[in-house]
Tab-separated table of C-alpha atoms and ligand atoms in Angstrom:
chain	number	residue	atom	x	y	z
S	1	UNK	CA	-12.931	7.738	9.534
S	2	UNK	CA	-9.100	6.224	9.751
S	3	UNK	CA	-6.830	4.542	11.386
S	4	UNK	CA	-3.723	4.188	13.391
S	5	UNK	CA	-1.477	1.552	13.287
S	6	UNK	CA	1.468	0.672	14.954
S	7	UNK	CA	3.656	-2.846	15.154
S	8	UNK	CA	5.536	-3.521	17.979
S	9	UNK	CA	8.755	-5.606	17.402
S	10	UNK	CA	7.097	-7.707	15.125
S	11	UNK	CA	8.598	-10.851	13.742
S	12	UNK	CA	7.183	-13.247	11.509
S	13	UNK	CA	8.853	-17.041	10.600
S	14	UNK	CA	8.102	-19.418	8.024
S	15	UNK	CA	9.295	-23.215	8.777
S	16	UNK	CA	9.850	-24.723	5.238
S	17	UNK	CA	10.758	-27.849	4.554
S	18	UNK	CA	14.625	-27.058	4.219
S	19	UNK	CA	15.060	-23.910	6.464
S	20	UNK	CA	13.443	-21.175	8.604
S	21	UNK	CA	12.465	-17.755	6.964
S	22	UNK	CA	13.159	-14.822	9.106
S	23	UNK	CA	10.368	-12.786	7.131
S	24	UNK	CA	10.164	-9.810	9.412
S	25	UNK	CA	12.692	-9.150	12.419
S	26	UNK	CA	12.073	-7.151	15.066
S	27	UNK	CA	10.170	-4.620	12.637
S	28	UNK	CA	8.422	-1.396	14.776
S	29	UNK	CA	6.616	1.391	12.766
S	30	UNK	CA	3.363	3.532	13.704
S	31	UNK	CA	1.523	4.779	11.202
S	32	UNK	CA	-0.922	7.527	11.731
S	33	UNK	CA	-4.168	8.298	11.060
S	34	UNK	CA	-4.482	9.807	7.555
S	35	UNK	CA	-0.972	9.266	6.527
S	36	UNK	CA	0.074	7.507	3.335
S	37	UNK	CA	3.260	5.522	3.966
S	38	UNK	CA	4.950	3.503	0.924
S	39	UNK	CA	6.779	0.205	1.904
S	40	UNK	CA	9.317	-0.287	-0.609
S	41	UNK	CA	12.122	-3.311	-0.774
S	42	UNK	CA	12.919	-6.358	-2.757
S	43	UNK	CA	11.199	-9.430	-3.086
S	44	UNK	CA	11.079	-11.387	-0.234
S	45	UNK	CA	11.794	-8.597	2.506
S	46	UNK	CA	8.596	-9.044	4.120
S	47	UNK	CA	6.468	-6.431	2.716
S	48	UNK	CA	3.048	-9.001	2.170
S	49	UNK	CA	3.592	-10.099	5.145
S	50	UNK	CA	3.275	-6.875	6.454
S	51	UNK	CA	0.357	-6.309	5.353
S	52	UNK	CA	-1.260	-9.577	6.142
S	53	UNK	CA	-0.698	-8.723	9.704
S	54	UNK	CA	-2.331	-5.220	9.193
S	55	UNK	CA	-5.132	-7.536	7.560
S	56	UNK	CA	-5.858	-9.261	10.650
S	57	UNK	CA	-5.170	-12.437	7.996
S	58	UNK	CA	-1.778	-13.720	9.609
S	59	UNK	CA	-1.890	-14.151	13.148
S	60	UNK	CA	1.357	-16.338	13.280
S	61	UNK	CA	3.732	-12.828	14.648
S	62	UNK	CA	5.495	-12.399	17.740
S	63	UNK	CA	5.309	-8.965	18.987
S	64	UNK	CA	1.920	-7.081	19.102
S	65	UNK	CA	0.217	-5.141	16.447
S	66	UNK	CA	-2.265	-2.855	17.082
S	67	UNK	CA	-5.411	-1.079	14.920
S	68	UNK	CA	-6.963	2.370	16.430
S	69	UNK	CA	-9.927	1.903	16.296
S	70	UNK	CA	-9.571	-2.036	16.984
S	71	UNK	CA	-12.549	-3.246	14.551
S	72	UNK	CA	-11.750	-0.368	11.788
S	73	UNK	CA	-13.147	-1.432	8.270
S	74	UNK	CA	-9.958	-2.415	6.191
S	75	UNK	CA	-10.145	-2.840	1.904
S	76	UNK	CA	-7.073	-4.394	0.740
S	77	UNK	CA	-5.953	-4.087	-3.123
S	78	UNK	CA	-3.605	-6.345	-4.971
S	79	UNK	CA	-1.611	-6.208	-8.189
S	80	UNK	CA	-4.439	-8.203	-9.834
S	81	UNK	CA	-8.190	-7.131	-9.345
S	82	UNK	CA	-9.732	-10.102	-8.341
S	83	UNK	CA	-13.268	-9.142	-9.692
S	84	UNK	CA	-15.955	-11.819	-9.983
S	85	UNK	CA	-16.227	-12.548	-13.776
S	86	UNK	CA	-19.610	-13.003	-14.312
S	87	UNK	CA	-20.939	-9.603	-13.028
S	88	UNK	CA	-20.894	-6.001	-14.264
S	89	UNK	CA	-18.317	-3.366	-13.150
S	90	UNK	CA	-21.230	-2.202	-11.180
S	91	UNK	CA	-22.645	-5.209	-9.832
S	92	UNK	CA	-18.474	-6.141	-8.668
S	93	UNK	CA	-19.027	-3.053	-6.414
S	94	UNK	CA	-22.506	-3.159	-5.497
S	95	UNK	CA	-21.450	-6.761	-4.159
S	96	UNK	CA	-19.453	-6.282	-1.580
S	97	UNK	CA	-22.238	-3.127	-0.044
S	98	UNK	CA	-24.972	-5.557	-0.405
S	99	UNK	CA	-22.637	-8.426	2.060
S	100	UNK	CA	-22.698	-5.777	4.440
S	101	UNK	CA	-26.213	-5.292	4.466
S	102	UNK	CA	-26.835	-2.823	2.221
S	103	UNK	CA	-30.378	-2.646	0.371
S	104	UNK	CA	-30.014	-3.277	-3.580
S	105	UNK	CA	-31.382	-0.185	-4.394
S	106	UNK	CA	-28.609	2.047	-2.059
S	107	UNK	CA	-26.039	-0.781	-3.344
S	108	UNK	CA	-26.144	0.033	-6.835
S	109	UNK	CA	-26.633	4.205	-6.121
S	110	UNK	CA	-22.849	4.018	-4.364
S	111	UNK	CA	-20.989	1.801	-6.563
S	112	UNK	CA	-22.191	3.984	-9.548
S	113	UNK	CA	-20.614	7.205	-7.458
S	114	UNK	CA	-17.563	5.131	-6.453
S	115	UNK	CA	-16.796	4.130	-10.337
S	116	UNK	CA	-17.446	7.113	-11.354
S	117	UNK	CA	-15.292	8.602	-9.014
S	118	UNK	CA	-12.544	6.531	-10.209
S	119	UNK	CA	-13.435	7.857	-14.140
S	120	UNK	CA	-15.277	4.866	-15.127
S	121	UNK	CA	-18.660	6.390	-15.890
S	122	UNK	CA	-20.677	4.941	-18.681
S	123	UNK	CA	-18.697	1.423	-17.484
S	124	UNK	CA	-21.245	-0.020	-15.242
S	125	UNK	CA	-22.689	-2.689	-17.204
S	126	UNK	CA	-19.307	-3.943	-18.819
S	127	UNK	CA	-18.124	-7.110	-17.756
S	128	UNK	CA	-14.698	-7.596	-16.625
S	129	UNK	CA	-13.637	-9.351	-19.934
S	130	UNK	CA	-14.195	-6.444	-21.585
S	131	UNK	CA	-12.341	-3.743	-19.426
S	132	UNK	CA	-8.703	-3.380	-20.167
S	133	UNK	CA	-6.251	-4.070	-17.016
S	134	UNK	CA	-6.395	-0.692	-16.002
S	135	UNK	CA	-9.863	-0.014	-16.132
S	136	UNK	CA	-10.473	-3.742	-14.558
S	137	UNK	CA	-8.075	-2.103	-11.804
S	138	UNK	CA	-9.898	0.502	-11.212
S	139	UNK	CA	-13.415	-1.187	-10.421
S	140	UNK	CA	-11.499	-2.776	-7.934
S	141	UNK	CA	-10.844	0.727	-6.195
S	142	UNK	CA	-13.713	1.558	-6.353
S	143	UNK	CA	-15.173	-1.730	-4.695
S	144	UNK	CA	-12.353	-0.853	-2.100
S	145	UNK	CA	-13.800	2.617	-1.626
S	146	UNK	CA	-17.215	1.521	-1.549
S	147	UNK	CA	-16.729	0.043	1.900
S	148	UNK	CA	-15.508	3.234	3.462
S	149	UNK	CA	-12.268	1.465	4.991
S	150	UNK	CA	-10.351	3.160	7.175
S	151	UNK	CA	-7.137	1.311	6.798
S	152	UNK	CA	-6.527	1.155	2.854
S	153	UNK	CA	-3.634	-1.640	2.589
S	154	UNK	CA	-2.507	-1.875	-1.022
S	155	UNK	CA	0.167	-4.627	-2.810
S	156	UNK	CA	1.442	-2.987	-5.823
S	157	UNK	CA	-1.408	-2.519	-7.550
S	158	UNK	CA	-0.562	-0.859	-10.373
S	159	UNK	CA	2.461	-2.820	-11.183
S	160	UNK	CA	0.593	-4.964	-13.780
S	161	UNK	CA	-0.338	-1.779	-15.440
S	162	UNK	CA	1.410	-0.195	-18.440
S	163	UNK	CA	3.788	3.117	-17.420
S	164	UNK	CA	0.716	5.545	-19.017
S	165	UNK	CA	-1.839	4.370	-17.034
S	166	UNK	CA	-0.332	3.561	-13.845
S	167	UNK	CA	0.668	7.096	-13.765
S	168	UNK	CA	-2.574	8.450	-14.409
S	169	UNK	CA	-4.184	5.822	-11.423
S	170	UNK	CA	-1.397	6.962	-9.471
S	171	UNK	CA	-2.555	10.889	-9.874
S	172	UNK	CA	-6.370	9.894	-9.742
S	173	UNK	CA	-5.128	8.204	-6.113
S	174	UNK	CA	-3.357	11.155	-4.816
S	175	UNK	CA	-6.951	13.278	-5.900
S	176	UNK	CA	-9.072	11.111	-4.284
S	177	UNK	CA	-7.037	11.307	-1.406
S	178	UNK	CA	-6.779	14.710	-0.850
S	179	UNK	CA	-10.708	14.815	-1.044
S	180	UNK	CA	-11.007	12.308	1.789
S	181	UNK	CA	-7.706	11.272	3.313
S	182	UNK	CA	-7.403	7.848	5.046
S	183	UNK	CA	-4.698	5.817	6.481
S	184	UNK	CA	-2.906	3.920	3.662
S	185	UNK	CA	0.384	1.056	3.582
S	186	UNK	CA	1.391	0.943	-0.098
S	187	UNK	CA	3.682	-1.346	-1.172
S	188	UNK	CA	5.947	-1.053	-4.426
S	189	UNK	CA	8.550	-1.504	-5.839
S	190	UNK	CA	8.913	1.185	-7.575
S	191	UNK	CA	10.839	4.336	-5.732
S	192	UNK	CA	9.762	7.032	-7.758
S	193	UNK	CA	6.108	5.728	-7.540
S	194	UNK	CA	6.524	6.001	-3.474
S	195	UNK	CA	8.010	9.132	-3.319
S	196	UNK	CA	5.349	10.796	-5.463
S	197	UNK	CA	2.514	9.329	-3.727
S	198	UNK	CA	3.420	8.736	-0.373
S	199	UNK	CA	3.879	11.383	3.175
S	200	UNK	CA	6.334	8.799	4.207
S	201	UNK	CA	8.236	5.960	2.690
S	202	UNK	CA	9.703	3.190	4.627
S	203	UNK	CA	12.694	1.191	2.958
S	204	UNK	CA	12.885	-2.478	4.320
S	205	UNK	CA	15.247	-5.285	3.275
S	206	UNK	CA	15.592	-8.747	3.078
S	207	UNK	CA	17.166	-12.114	5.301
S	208	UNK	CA	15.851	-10.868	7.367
S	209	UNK	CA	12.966	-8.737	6.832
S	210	UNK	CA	13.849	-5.389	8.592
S	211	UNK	CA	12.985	-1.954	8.161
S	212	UNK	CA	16.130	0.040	6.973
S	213	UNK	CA	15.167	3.891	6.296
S	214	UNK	CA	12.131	5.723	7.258
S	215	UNK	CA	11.691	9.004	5.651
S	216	UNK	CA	9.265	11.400	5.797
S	217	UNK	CA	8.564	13.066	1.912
S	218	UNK	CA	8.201	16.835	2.842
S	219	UNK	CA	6.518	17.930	-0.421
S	220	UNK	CA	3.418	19.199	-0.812
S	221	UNK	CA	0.746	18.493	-2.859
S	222	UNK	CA	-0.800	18.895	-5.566
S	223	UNK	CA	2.500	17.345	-6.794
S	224	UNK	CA	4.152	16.919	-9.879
S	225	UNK	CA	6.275	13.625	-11.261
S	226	UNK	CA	9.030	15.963	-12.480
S	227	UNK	CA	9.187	17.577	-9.330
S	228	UNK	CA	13.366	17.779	-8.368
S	229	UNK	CA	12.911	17.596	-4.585
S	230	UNK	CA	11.411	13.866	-5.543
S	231	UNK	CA	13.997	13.272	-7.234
S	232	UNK	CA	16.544	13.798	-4.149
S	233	UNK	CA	14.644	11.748	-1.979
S	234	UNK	CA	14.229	9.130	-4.616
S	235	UNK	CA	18.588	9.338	-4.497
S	236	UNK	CA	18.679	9.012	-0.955
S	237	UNK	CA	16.335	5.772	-0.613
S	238	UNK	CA	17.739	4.417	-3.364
S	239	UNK	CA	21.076	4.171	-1.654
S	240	UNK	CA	19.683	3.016	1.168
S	241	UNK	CA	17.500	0.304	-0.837
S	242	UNK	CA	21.050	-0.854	-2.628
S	243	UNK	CA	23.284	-0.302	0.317
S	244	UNK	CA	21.179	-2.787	2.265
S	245	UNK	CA	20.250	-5.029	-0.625
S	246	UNK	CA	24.034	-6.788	-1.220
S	247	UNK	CA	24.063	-6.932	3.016
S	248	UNK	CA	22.073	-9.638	4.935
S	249	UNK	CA	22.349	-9.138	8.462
S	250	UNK	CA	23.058	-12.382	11.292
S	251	UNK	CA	19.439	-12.722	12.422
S	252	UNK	CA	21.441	-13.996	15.918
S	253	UNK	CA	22.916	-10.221	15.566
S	254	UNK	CA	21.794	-8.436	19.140
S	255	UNK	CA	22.016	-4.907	17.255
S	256	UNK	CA	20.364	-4.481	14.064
S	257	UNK	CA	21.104	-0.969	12.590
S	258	UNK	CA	18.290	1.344	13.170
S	259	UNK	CA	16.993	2.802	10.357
S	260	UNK	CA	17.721	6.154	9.046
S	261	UNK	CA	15.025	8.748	9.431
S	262	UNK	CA	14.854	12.255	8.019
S	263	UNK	CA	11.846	14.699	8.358
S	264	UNK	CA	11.870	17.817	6.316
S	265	UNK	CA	14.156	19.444	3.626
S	266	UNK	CA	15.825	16.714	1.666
S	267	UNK	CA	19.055	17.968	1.500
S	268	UNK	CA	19.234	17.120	5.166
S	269	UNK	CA	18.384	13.606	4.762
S	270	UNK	CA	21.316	10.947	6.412
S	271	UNK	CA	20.452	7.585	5.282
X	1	ADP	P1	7.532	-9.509	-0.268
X	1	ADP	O1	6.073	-9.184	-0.287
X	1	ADP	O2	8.381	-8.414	0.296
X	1	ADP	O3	8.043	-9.956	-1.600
X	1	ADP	P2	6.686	-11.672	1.469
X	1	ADP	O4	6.147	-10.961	2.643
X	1	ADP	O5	5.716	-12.240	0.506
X	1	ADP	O6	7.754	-10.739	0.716
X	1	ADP	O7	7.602	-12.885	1.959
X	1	ADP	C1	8.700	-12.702	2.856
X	1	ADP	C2	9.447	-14.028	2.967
X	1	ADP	O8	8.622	-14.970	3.631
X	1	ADP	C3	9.798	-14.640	1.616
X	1	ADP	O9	11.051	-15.289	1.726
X	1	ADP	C4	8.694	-15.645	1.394
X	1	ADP	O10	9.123	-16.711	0.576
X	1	ADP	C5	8.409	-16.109	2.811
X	1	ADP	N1	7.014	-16.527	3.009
X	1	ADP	C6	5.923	-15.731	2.933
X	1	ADP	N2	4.799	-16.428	3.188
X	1	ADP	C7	5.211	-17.702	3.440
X	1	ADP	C8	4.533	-18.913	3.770
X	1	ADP	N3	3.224	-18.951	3.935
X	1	ADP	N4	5.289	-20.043	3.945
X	1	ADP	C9	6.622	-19.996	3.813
X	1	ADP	N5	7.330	-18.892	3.502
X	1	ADP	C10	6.639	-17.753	3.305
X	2	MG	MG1	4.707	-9.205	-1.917
């Protein structure tokens, strides 16, 4: 099962004590069912908050935002994994089956396939402590797999992680989605990270939060890091990340630029 997802003018403030923050702006995107789409931007453009609201965690919004199906299972990984100390890899996983009503027995069956899908067979009975970051990183995609989510939101979470292993999680992702593709947001900030993984990438920027370039990454998969069509989509967003980022836009302004969007061959992209 997946989802679709689509905000509808969304804006999101923050009163502080000193000033209001114009966290997201008028921001509209659908995503579709199956599709991976990257959100990438600097600090502070809104991209959490983005994601809350997918969540169903921050209600605060004007505008609407809407799940299909409404009550779709979502799993939501951060940059740190957030496992429960004091049990095994397996019991972090088996955890979260058995809150849903899952019998002990049929708990601990699927998180052993879910870690082992994620290459940490022979891990069960390790305690966090003892898994490095990457391999603590990946029991918590497998607990997020375990539930079966439709929605997969994720917050950079493999930013934490040295360059050698995030790129290895990064390829284990892209298998494990291609055996059962669901609807994904993945933030980053790392360009060359969304263009590899994602079908789409969506470029927002800051004060305030607003979505500046929406482009669709026509290559197929399997795919490779090294691959030079990346590479020219990775130059086009990156202009549009940096053309945006020295830029803050009135937030009384009537007419906010709409953002570039490009489907197909890269050479025809017009950010
Ligand atoms: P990003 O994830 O892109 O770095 P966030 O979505 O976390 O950005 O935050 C967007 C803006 O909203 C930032 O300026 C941040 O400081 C502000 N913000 C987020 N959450 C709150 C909050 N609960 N209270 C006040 N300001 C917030
Ligand atoms: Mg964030």
């Amino acid at each position: 099962m997946s989802a679709t997802l689509s905000f509808d003018r969304v804006s999101r403030r923050f009163q502080t004590r000193t000033r209001v923050v114009h966290a997201l702006e008028n921001v509209s995107i659908e995503v579709r069912q199956r599709e991976f789409t990257a959100l990438v931007g600097p600090s502070g453009c809104g991209k959490s908050t983005l994601l809350n609201i997918a969540a169903g965690l921050d209600t605060g919004f004007d505008g609407s935002f809407s799940l299909d199906p409404p009550k779709a299972d979502r799993a939501y990984l951060f940059q740190s994994p957030r496992l429960l100390p004091w049990k095994t890899a397996q019991a972090n996983v088996a955890f979260v089956l058995e809150a849903r009503g899952a019998s002990r027995s049929k708990a601990r069956t699927a998180a052993r396939h879910y870690l082992e899908l994620v290459g940490l067979a022979g891990c069960e009975h390790q305690f966090p402590a003892h898994l490095s970051g990457g391999m603590r990183q990946r029991v918590a995609l497998a607990r997020a797999l375990a539930v079966d989510p439709a929605l997969m939101l994720m917050d950079e979470p493999f930013s934490a992680l040295d360059e050698i292993t995030a790129h290895r999680m990064r390829k284990e992702l892209l298998e494990i989605h291609q055996i059962e593709p669901r609807t994904v947001l993945f933030v980053t900030h790392n360009l060359a990270e969304a263009c590899f993984l994602a079908d789409r990438v969506v470029v927002m920027a800051s004060d305030p939060g607003r979505i500046v370039a929406d482009v669709t990454i026509d290559v197929p998969r399997p795919r490779e890091h090294d691959d030079l069509r990346l590479s020219a989509y990775q130059r086009e967003l990156s202009r549009a990340l940096f053309d945006h980022s020295s830029t803050p836009v009135s937030t009384d302004s009537p007419n906010q630029q709409a953002p570039a969007t490009t489907k197909g061959d890269p050479r025809h992209a017009t950010l």
